[in-house]
Structure formats: C-alpha cells, structure tokens
CSV table of C-alpha atoms and ligand atoms in Angstrom, one decimal:
chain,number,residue,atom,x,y,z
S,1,UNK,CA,142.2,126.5,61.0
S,2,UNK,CA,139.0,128.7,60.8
S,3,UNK,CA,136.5,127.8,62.7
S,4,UNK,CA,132.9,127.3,61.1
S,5,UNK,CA,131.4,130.1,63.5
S,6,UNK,CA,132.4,132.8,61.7
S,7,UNK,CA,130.9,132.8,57.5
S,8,UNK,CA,134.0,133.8,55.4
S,9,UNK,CA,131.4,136.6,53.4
S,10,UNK,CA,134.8,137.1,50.4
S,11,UNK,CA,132.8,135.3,47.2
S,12,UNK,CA,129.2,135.9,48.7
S,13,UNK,CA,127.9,138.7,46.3
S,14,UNK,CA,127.9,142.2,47.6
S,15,UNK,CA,124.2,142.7,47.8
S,16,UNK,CA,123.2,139.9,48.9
S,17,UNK,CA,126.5,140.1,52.0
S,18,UNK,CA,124.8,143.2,52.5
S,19,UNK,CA,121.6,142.1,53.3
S,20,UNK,CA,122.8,139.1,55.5
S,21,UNK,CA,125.0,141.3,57.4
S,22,UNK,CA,122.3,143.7,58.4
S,23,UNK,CA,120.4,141.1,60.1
S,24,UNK,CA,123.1,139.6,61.9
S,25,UNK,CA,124.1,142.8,63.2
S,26,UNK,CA,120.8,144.0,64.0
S,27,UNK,CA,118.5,141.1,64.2
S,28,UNK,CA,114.7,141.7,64.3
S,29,UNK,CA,112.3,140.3,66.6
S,30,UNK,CA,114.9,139.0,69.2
S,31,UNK,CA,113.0,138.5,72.4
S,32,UNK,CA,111.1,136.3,74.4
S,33,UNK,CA,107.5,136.0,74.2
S,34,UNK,CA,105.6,134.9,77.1
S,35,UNK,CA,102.7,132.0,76.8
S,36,UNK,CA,103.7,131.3,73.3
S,37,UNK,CA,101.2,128.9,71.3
S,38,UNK,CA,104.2,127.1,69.3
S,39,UNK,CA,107.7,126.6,70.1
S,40,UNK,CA,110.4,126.0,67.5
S,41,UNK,CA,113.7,124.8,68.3
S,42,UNK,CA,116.3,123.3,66.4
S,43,UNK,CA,119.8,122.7,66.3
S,44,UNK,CA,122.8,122.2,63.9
S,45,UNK,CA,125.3,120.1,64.7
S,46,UNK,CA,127.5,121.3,61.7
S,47,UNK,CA,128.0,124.2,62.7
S,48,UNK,CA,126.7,124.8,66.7
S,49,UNK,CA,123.6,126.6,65.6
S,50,UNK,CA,120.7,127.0,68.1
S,51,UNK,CA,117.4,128.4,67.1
S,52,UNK,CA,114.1,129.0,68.9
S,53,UNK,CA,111.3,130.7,68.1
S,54,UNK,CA,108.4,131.2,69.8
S,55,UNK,CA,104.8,131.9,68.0
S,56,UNK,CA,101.4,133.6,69.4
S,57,UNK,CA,98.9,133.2,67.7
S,58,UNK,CA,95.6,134.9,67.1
S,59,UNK,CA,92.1,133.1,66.8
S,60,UNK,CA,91.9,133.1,63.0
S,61,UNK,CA,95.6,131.7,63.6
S,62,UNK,CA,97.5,134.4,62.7
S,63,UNK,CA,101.2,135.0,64.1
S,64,UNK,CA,100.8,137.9,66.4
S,65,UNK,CA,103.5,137.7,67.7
S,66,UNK,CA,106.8,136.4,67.1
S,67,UNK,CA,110.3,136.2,68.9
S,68,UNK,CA,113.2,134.4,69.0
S,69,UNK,CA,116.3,133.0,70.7
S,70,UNK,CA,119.5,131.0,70.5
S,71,UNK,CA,122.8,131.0,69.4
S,72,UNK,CA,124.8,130.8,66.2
S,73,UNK,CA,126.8,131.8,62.9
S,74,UNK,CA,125.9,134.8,60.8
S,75,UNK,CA,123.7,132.6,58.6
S,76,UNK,CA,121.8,131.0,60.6
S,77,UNK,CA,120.8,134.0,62.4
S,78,UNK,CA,120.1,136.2,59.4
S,79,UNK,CA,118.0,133.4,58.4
S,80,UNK,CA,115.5,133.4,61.4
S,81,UNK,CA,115.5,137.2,61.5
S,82,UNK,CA,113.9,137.3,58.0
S,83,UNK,CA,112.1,134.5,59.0
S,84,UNK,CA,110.5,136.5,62.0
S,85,UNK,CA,109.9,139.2,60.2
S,86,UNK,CA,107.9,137.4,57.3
S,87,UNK,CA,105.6,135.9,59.8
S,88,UNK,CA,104.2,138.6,61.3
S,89,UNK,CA,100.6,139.0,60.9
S,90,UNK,CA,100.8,135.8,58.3
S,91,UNK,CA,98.7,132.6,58.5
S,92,UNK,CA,100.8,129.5,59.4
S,93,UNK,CA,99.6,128.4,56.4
S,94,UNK,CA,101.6,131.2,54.7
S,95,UNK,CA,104.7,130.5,56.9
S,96,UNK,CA,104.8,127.0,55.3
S,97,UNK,CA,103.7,128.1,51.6
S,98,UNK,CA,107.2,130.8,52.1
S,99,UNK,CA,109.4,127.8,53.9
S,100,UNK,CA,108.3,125.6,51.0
S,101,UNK,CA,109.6,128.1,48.7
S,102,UNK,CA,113.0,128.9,50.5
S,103,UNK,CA,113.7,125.0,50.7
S,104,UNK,CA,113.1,124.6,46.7
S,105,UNK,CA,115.0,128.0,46.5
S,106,UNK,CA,118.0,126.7,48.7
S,107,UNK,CA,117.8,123.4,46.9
S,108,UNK,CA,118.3,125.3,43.5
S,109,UNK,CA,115.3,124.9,42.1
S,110,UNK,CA,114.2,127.8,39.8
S,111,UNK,CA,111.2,129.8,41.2
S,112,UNK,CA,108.5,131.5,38.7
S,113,UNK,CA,108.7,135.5,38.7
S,114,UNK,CA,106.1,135.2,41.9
S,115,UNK,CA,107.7,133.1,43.9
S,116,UNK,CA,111.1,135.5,43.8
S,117,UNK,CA,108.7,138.3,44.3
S,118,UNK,CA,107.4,136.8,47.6
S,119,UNK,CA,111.1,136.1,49.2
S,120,UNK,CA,112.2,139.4,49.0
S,121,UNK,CA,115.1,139.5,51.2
S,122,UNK,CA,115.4,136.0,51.2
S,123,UNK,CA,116.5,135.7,48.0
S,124,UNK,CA,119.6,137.2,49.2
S,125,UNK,CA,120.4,133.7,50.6
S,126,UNK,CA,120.5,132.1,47.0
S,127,UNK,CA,124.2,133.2,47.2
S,128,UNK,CA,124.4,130.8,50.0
S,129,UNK,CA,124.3,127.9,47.6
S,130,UNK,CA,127.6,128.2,46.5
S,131,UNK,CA,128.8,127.0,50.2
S,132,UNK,CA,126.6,123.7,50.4
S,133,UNK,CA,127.9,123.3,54.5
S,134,UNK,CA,126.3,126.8,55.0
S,135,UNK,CA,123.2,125.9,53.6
S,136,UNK,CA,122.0,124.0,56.6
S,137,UNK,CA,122.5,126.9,58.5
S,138,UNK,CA,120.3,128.9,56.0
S,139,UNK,CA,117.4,126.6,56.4
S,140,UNK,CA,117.8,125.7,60.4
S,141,UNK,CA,115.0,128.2,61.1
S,142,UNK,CA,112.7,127.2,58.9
S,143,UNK,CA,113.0,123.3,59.3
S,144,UNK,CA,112.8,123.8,62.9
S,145,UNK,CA,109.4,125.7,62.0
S,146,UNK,CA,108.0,123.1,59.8
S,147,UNK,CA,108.6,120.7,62.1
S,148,UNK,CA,106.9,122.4,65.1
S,149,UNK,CA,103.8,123.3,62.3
S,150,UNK,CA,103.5,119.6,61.6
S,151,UNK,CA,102.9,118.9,65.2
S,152,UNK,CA,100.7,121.6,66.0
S,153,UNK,CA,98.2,120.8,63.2
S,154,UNK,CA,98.1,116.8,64.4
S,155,UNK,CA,97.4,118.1,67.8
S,156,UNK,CA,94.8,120.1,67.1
S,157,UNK,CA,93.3,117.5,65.0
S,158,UNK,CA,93.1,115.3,68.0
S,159,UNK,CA,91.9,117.4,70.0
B,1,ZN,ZN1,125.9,128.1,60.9
C-alpha cells in the first residue's frame, strides 16, 4: 500500500504539478529565525505533517522576516513555502485577507478576477481539490497561521 507521504502527482494538472514541485524541491524561506514575534505550529495527523513558522515583525507590524521548519508531504510543504514567500514585507492583516482567500479557494468557492490575481502561485493548489485528503495538507500552513494571528491580536489587546 502507498503510503500517504508521498503525493501520487499522475491527475494533478501539469502546471500546476509544476509549480508544486518547485517548492518542494527547492523550498523558500527555510530557516530559523531567532527572537521571532509569532510562532506558528501545526500538525496533521492525516498525513504526519509538521509545520512551523516563525514571524518578525516590524513596528508598523509588518513581517520582516519569515522562516520556517518542520516536516512533511509535498503538499504541505509547497504550501508553507508560498505561504512564506507571500508574507514578506505584508501586514498580518494581509496574511489573513490571502489565508481567507486560499481557504474559500480550497473550499471551492469561486473567487472574483482579483482575488485569482492575488494568489498567484497559489492558485496552483486548486488542482489539489480533486484529492479532498490532500487538502488538509494544503491548508496546514495557513490554519496554523490564523490560529497563531488570533492569539497574537487578543494579547496585544490585553496588554
Ligand atoms: Zn500531507
């Protein structure tokens, strides 16, 4: 039996396989980043995906800088190599508008001309839908970062 580690990429279309593959072979922003002002980690049991990511931010909170770590199947580690690389220099209000977008994207909702226009390579994970187990590998990353948002904005409320 095959294993759910490796994504079986035959009825993915080829541009979109493409773009997947080129992040999993060569993922950006893979790194560490000391004193980081929000953590994200999460975890799929499904399929034994790890994510972390670690966010500096800069006083008008803007992601400065961005890394991440963990583990996992080609999906899920495209997914939070595009996700990295979106974030740089965005607001974390941006990172939420985009992770808004990929969840109503993932979902199958249809997005207006602008919204497409804003995922750029993401949209190559629309031909993720077709393999609903693989989809919680697409979204890991960015659950795992909504999460951690939501708790950084009711801690600095309190504080
Ligand atoms: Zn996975």
């Amino acid at each position: 039996m095959a294993k759910s580690q490796e994504f079986d990429f035959g009825e993915l279309d080829e541009l979109y396989r493409e773009v997947i593959l080129a992040h999993y072979r060569n993922p950006k922003n893979r790194r560490q980043i000391e004193h980081a002002d929000i953590r994200c980690e999460g975890f799929n049991p499904f399929c034994g995906d790890e994510v972390v990511i670690h966010l500096k931010l800069d006083e008008q909170e803007r992601v400065a800088e961005v890394g991440h770590q963990g583990q996992g199947c080609s999906i899920s580690k495209a997914s939070v190599s595009m996700l990295t690389e979106f974030l740089k220099g965005k607001t974390l209000r941006e990172g939420e508008a985009l992770s808004h977008v990929f969840h109503q994207m993932m979902r199958g909702a249809s997005l207006s001309g602008e919204e497409l226009e804003a995922m750029g390579e993401l949209k190559a994970f629309q031909g993720v839908r077709k393999f609903p187990v693989r989809i919680k590998c697409a979204l890991l990353a960015w659950a795992a970062l909504e999460d951690s948002l939501r708790e950084y904005h009711s801690r600095s409320k309190h504080s």
